[in-house]
Short mmCIF file of C-alpha atoms in Angstrom, two decimals:
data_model
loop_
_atom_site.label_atom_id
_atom_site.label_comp_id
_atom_site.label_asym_id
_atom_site.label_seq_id
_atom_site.Cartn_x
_atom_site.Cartn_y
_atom_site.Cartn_z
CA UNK A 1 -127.80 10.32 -77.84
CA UNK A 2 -128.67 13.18 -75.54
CA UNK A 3 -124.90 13.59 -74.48
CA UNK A 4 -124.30 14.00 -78.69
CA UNK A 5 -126.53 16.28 -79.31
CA UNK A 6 -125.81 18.66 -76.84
CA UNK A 7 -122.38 19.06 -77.84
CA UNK A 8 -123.68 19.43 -81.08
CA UNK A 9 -125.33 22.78 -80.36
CA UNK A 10 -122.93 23.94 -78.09
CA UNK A 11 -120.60 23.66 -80.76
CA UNK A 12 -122.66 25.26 -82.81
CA UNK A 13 -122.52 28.45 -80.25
CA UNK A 14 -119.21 28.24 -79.68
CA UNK A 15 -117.12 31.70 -80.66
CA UNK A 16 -114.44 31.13 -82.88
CA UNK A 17 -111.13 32.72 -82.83
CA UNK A 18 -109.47 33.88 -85.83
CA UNK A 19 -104.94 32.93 -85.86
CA UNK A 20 -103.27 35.46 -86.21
CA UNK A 21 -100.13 33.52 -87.14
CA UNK A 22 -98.13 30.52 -87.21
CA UNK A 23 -99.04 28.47 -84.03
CA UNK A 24 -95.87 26.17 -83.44
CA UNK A 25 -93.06 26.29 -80.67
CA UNK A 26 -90.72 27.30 -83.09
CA UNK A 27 -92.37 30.87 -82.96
CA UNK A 28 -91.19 30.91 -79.52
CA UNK A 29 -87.97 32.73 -79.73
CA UNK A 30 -90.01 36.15 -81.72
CA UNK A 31 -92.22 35.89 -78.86
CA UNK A 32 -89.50 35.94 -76.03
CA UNK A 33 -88.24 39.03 -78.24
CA UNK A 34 -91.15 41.26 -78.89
CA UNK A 35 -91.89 40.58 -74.75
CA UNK A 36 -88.62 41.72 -74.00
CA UNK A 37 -88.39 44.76 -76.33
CA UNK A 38 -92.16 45.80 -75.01
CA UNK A 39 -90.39 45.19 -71.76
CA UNK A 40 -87.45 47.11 -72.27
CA UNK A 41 -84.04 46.29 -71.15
CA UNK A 42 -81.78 46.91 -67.82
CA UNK A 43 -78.24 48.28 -68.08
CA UNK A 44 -75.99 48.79 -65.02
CA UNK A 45 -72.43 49.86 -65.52
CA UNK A 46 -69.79 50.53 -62.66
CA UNK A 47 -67.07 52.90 -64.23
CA UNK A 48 -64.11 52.10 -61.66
CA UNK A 49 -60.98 54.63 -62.27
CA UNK A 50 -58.93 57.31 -60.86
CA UNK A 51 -60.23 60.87 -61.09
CA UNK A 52 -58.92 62.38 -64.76
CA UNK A 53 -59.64 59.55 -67.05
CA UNK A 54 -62.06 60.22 -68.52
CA UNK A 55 -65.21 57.98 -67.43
CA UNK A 56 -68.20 60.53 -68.26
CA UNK A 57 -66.61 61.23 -71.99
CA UNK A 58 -66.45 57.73 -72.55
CA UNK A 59 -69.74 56.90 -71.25
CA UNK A 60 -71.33 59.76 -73.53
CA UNK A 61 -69.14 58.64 -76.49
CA UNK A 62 -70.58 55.05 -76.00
CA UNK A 63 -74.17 55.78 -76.05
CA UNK A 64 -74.32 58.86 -78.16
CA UNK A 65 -75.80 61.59 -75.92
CA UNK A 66 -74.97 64.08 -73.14
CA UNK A 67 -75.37 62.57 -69.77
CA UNK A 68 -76.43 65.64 -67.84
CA UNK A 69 -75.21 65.49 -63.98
CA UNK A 70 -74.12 67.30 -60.86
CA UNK A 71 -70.45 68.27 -60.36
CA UNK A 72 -68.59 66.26 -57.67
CA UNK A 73 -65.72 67.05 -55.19
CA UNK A 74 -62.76 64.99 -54.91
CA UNK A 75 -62.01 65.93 -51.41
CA UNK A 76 -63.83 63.44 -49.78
CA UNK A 77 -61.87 60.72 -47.11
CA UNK A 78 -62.70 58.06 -49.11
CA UNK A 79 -64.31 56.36 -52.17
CA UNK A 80 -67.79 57.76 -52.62
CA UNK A 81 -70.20 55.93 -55.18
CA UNK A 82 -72.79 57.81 -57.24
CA UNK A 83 -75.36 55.88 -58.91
CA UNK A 84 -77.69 57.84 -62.09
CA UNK A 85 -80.52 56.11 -63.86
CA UNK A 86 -81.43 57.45 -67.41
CA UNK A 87 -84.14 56.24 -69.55
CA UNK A 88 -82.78 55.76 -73.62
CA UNK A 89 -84.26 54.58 -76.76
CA UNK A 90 -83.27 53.86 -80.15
CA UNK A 91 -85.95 52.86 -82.61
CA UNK A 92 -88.23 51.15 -80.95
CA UNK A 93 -85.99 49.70 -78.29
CA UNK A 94 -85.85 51.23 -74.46
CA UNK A 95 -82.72 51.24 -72.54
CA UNK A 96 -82.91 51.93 -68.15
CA UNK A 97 -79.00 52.32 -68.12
CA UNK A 98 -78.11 52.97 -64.71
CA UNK A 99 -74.15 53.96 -64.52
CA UNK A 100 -71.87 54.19 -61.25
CA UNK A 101 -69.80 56.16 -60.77
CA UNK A 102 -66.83 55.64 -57.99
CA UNK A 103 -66.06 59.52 -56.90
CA UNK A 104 -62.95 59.98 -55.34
CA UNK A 105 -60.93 56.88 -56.24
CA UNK A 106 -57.30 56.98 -55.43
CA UNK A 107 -57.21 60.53 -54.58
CA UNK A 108 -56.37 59.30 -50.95
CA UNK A 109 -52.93 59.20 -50.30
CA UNK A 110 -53.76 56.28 -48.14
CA UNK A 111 -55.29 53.89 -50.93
CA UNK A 112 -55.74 50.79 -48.96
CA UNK A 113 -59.40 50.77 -48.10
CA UNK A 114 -60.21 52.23 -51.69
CA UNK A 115 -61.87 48.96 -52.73
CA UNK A 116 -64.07 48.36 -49.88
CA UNK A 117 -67.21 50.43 -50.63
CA UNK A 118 -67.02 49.42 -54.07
CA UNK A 119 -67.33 45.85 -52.57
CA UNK A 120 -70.08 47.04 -49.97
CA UNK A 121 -71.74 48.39 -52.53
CA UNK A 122 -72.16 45.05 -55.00
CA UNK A 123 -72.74 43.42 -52.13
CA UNK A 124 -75.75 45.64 -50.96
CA UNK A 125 -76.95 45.28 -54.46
CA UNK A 126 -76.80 41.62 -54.49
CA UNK A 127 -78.74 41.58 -51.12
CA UNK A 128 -81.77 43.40 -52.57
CA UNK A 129 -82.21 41.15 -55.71
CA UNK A 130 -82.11 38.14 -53.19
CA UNK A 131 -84.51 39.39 -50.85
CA UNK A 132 -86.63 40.01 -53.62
CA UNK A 133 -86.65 36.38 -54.73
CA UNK A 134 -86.79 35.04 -51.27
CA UNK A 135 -90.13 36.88 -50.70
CA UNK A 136 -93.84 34.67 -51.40
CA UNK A 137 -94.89 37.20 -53.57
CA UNK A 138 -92.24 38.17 -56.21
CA UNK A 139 -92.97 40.90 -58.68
CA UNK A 140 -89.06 40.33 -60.81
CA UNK A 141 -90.69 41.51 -63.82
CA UNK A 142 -91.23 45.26 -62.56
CA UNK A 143 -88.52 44.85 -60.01
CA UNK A 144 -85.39 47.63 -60.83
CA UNK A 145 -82.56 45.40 -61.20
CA UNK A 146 -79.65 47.13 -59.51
CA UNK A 147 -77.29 44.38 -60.05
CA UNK A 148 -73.81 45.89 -61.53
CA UNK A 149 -74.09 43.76 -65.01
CA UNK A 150 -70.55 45.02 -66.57
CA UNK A 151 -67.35 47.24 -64.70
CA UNK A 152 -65.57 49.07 -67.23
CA UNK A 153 -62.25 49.00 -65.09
CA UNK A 154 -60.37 52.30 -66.21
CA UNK A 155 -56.39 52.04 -66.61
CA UNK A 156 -54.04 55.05 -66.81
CA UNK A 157 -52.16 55.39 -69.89
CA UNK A 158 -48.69 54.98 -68.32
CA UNK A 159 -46.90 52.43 -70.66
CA UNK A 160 -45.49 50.88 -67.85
CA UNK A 161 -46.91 48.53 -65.73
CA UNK A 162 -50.60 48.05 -63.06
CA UNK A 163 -50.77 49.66 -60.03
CA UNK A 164 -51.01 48.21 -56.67
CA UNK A 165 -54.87 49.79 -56.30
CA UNK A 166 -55.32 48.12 -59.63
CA UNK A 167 -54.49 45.01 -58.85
CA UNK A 168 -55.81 44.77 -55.57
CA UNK A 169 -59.24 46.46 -56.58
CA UNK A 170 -59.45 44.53 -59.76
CA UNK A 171 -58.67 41.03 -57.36
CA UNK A 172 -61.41 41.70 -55.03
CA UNK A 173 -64.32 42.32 -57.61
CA UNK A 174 -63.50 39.67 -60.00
CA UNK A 175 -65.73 37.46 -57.99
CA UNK A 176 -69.04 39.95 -58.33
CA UNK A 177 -68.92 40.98 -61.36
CA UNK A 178 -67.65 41.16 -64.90
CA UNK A 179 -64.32 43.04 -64.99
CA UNK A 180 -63.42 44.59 -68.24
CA UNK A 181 -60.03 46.77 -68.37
CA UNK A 182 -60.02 49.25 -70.24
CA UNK A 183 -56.76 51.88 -71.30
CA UNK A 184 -58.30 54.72 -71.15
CA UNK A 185 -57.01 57.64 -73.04
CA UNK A 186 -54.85 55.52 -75.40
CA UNK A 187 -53.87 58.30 -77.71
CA UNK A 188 -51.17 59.84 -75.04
CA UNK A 189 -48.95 56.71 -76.04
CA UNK A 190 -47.74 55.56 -79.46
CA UNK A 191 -49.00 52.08 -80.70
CA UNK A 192 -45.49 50.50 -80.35
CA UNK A 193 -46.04 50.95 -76.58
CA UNK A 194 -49.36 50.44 -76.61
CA UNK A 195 -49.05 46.94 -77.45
CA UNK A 196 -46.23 46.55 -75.29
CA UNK A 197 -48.69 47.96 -72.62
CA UNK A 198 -51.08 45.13 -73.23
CA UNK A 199 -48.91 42.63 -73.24
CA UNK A 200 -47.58 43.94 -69.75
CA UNK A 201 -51.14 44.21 -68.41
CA UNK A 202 -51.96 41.03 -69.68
CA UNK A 203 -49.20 39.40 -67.65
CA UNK A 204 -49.28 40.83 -64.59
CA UNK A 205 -53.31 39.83 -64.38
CA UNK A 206 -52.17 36.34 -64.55
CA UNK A 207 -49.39 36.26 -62.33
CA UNK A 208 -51.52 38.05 -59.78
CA UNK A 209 -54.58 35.54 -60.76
CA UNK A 210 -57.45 38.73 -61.55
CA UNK A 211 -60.33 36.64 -63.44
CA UNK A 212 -61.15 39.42 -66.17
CA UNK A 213 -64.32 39.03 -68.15
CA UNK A 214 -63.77 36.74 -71.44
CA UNK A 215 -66.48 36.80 -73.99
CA UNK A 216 -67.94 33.12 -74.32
CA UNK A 217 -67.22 31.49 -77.47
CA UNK A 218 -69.52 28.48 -76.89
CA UNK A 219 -72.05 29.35 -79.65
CA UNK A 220 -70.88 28.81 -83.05
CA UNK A 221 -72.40 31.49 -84.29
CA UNK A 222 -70.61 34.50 -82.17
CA UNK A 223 -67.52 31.89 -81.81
CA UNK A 224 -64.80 33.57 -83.91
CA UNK A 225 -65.65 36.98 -83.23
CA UNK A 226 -65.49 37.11 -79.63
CA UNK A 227 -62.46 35.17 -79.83
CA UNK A 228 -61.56 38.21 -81.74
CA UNK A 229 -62.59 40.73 -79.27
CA UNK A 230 -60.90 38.06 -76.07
CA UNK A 231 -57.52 39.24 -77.92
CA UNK A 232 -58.44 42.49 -77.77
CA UNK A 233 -58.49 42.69 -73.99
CA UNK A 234 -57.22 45.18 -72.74
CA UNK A 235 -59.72 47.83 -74.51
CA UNK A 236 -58.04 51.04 -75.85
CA UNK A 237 -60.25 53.29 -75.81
CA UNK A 238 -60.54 57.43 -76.84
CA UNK A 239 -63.78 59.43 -75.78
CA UNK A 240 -64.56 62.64 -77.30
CA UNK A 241 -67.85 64.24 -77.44
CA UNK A 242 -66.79 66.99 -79.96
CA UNK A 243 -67.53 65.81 -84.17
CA UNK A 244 -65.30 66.87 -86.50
CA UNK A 245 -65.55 66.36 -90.32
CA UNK A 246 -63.00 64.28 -91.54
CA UNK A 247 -63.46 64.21 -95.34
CA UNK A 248 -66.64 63.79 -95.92
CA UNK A 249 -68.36 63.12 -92.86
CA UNK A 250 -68.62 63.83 -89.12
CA UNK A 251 -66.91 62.02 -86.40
CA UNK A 252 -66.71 61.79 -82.73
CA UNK A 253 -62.85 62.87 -82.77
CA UNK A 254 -60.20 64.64 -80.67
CA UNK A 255 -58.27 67.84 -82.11
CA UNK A 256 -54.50 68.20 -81.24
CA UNK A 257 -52.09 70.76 -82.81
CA UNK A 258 -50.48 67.93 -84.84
CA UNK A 259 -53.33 66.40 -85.89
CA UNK A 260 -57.03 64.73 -85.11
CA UNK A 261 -57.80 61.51 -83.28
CA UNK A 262 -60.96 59.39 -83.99
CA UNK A 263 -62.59 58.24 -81.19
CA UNK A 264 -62.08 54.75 -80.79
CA UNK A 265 -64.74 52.82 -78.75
CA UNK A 266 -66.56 49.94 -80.71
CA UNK A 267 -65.30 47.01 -78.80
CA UNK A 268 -66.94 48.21 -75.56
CA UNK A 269 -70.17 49.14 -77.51
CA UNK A 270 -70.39 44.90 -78.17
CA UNK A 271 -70.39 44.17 -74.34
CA UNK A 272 -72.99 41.36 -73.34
CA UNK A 273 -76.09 43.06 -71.50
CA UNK A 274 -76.41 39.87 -68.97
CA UNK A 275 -75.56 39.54 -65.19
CA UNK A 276 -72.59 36.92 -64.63
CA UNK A 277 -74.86 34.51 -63.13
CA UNK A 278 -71.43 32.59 -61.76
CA UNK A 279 -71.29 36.03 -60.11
CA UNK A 280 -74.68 36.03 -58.66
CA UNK A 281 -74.45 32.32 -57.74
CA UNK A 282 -71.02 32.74 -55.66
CA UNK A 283 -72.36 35.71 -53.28
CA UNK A 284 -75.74 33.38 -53.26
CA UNK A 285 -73.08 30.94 -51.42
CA UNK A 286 -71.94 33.66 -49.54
CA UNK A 287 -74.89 35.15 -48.20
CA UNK A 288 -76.09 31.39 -47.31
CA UNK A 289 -72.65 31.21 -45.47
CA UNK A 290 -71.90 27.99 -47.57
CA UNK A 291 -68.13 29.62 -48.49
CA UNK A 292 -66.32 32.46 -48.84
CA UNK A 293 -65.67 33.11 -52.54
CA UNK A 294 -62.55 35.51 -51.32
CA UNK A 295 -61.55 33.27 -48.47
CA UNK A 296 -57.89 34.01 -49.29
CA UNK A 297 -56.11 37.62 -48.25
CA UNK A 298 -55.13 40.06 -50.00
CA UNK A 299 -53.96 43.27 -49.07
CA UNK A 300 -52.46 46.17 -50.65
CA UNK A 301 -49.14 45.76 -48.47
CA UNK A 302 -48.60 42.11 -50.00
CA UNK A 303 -49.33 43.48 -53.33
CA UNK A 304 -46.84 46.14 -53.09
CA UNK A 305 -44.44 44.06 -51.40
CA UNK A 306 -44.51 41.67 -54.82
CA UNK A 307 -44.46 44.33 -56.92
CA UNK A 308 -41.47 46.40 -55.20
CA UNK A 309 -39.56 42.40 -55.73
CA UNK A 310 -40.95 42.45 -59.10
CA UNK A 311 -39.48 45.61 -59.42
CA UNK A 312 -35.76 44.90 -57.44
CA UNK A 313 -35.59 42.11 -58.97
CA UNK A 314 -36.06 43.26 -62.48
CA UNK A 315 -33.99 46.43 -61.54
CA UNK A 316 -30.97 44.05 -60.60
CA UNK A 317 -31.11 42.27 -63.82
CA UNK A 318 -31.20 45.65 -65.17
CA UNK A 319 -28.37 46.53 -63.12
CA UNK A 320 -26.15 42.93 -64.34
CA UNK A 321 -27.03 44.05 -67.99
CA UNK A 322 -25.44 47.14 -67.64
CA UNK A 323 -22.39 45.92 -65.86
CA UNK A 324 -22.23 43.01 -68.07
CA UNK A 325 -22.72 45.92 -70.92
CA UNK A 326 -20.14 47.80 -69.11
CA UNK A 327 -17.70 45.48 -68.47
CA UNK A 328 -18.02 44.22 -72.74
CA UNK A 329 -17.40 47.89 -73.50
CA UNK A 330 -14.51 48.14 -71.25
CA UNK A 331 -12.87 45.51 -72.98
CA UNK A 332 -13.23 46.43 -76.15
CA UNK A 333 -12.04 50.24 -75.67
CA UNK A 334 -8.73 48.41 -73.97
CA UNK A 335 -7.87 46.35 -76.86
CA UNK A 336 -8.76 49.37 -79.36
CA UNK A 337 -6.19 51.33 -76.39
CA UNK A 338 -3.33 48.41 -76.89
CA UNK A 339 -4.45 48.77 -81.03
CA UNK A 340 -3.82 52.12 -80.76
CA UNK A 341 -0.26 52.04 -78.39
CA UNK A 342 0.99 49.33 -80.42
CA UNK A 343 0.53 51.38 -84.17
CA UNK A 344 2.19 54.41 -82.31
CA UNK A 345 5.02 52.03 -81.00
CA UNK A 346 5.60 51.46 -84.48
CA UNK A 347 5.38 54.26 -85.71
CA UNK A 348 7.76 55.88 -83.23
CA UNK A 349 10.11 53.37 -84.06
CA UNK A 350 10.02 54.16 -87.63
CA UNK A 351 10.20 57.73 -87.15
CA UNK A 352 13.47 56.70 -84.97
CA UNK A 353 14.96 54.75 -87.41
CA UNK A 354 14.21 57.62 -90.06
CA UNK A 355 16.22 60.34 -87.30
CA UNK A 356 19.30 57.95 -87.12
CA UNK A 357 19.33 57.69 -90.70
CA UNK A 358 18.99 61.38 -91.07
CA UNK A 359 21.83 62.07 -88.49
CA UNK A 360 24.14 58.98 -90.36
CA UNK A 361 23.68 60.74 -93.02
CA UNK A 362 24.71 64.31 -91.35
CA UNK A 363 27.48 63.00 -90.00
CA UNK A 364 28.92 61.50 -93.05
CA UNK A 365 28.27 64.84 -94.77
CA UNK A 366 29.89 66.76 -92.09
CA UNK A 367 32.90 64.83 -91.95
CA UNK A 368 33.26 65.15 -96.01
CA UNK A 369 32.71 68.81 -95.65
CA UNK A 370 35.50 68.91 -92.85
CA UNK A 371 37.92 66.95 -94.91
CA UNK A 372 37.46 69.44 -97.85
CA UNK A 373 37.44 72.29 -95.64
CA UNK A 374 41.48 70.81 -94.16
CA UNK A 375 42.05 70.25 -98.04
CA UNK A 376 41.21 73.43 -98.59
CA UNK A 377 42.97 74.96 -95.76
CA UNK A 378 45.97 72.88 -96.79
CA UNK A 379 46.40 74.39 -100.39
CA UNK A 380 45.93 77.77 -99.73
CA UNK A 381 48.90 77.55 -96.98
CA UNK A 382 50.73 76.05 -99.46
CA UNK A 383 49.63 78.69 -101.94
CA UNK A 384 50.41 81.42 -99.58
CA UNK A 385 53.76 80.01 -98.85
CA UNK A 386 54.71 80.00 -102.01
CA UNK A 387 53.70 83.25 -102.87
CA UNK A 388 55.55 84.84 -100.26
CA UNK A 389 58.69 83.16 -101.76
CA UNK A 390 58.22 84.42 -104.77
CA UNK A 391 58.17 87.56 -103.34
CA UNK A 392 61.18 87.13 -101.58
CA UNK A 393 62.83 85.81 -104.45
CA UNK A 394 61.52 89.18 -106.49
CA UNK A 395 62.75 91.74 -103.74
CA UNK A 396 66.23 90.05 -103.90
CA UNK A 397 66.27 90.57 -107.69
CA UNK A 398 65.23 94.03 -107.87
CA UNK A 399 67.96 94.84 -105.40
CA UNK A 400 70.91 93.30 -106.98
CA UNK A 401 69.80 95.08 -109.86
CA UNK A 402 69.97 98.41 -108.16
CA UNK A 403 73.21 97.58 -107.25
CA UNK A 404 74.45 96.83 -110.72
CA UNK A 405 73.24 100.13 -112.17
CA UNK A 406 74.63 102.28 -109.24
CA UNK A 407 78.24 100.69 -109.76
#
């Protein structure tokens, strides 16, 4: 009874808290959003591409503003990486993007250790996340995640084929982080060989097995378009900072004397902010010495070895095409040759028979033309003979008539 009546007045002095919403786990999901937007998110981006491609434009294309930084020299021995942190918001959401840039990159003529502080580098940054989560007393929730989330691997527009750095490069990071090419400056070739660019891209990564980043189409929901966007890999992209009105509006576009380019950069725009956490858990392995997630070589001799018999060998097909080609067109200028010699055969024959016709036909006029010409000469001998004995006969006469009258 005592026990009852105490919590009685207790509750009775209890202080009572008003909801201020739905209370159910299903609430859960707003709650893990507003936290993170208070929060704020984390960005890193490595931009990985030689010097000229325009990294910076695209990166102030992509998130609208004018990254402001310090002019670099590309005289350096090797591959220098410079990392900028900039603070964003849009609405109400904050953005720490942090973006890397790899100074220097294949401006040495010898390219072979190009990759290797790119590698040291995701490594080191690896190595500071896990020795924050190793420690007794983590603080992950203000810690500056350095972690390269997405590398925006830049490709030269050269309608041809990778190069060795590419591949090479684009093999050893494929195992840290999320690799997305990108053909940058896509407006120097038409789209005919743009496509066949892709295609050519797309083939070599495979043959040279380079895991490039594939958007997940687990989730219904996002399903069909990022199995939209997975056939869009490789990215073509065009940066321009420059707006240009374009009817009636302003765009981000490019001005040329033959006409204006829009920039073209959406699909990047949709890249997933998350850490590849198959990434993180392979150099986790590493570190712990369990394996070697690169365990197999690969160096930029062997790559350019199998791309110079890549190369031979398509060059000597190339080569049996054009003698086969060769060879076919021989042929057929012979037997338009023997067309040709046969028709004038004929037609010097013809024109043969025609002369011994002709001369026949001289001949037998010439002959008639002698045979009046004897005629002819005939008669008048015959004429003249007998006209000079009719004048014989006539001189006779007129004498013998003298005669008579003189006797």
């Amino acid at each position: 009874m005592a026990a009852t009546e105490i919590a009685r007045q207790a509750g009775e002095g209890a202080r009572s808290v008003p909801l201020s919403g739905h209370v159910g786990f299903d609430s859960m999901p707003d709650q893990l959003v507003n936290k993170s937007v208070n929060h704020g998110f984390c960005f890193n981006i490595l931009c990985v591409g030689e010097t000229g491609l325009g990294k910076s434009t695209l990166m102030d294309t992509l998130f609208n503003t004018k990254f402001e930084g310090e002019p670099t020299q590309h005289n350096q021995p090797g591959v220098q990486l410079k990392s900028n942190t900039y603070e964003l918001q849009e609405s109400n959401v904050r953005l720490k993007l942090t973006v890397v840039n790899t100074v220097g990159f294949g401006d040495q003529i010898n390219k072979e250790d190009s990759y290797k502080s790119i590698v040291e580098f995701i490594d080191t940054q690896f190595e500071a996340y896990l020795q924050e989560e190793l420690k007794i007393r983590r603080t992950l929730h203000s810690y500056h995640d350095t972690r390269i989330h997405a590398c925006l691997y830049f490709i030269a527009p050269t309608g041809h084929s990778l190069k060795s750095l590419d591949l090479v490069t684009m093999k050893k990071l494929d195992s840290k982080v999320n690799i997305i090419p990108i053909i940058a400056k896509s407006d120097a070739i038409s789209k005919s060989e743009l496509t066949k660019f892709k295609i050519k891209i797309t083939s070599e990564l495979v043959s040279n097995g380079v895991q490039i980043y594939q958007f997940p189409t687990d989730d219904e929901t996002v399903a069909e378009i990022n199995s939209t966007m997975n056939g869009h890999l490789p990215f073509a992209v065009v940066g321009s900072t420059e707006e240009v009105k374009i009817g009636n509006k302003m765009v981000k576009a490019r001005q040329y004397p033959w006409g204006t380019v829009q920039a073209r950069w959406e699909p990047v725009a949709r890249t997933p902010v998350t850490t590849s956490s198959t990434a993180a858990a392979s150099w986790r392995r590493w570190a712990f010495k369990d394996t070697d997630p690169d365990s197999k070589p690969f160096s930029l001799q062997e790559t350019y070895e199998a791309k110079r018999n890549e190369f031979m060998g398509e060059l000597q097909k190339k080569e049996e095409e054009m003698r086969q080609m060769f060879v076919q067109r021989v042929k057929e200028k012979e037997a338009e040759l023997k067309e040709a010699e046969k028709e004038l055969h004929e037609k010097f024959d013809r024109l043969k028979k025609l002369h011994q016709d002709e001369k026949k036909k001289l001949e037998d006029k010439r002959k008639s033309l002698d045979d009046e010409l004897n005629a002819f000469k005939q008669r008048k001998t015959a004429a003249e003979l007998l006209q000079s004995q009719a004048q014989q006969a006539g001189g006779s006469t007129t004498l013998k008539r003298e005669k008579e009258r003189k006797n």
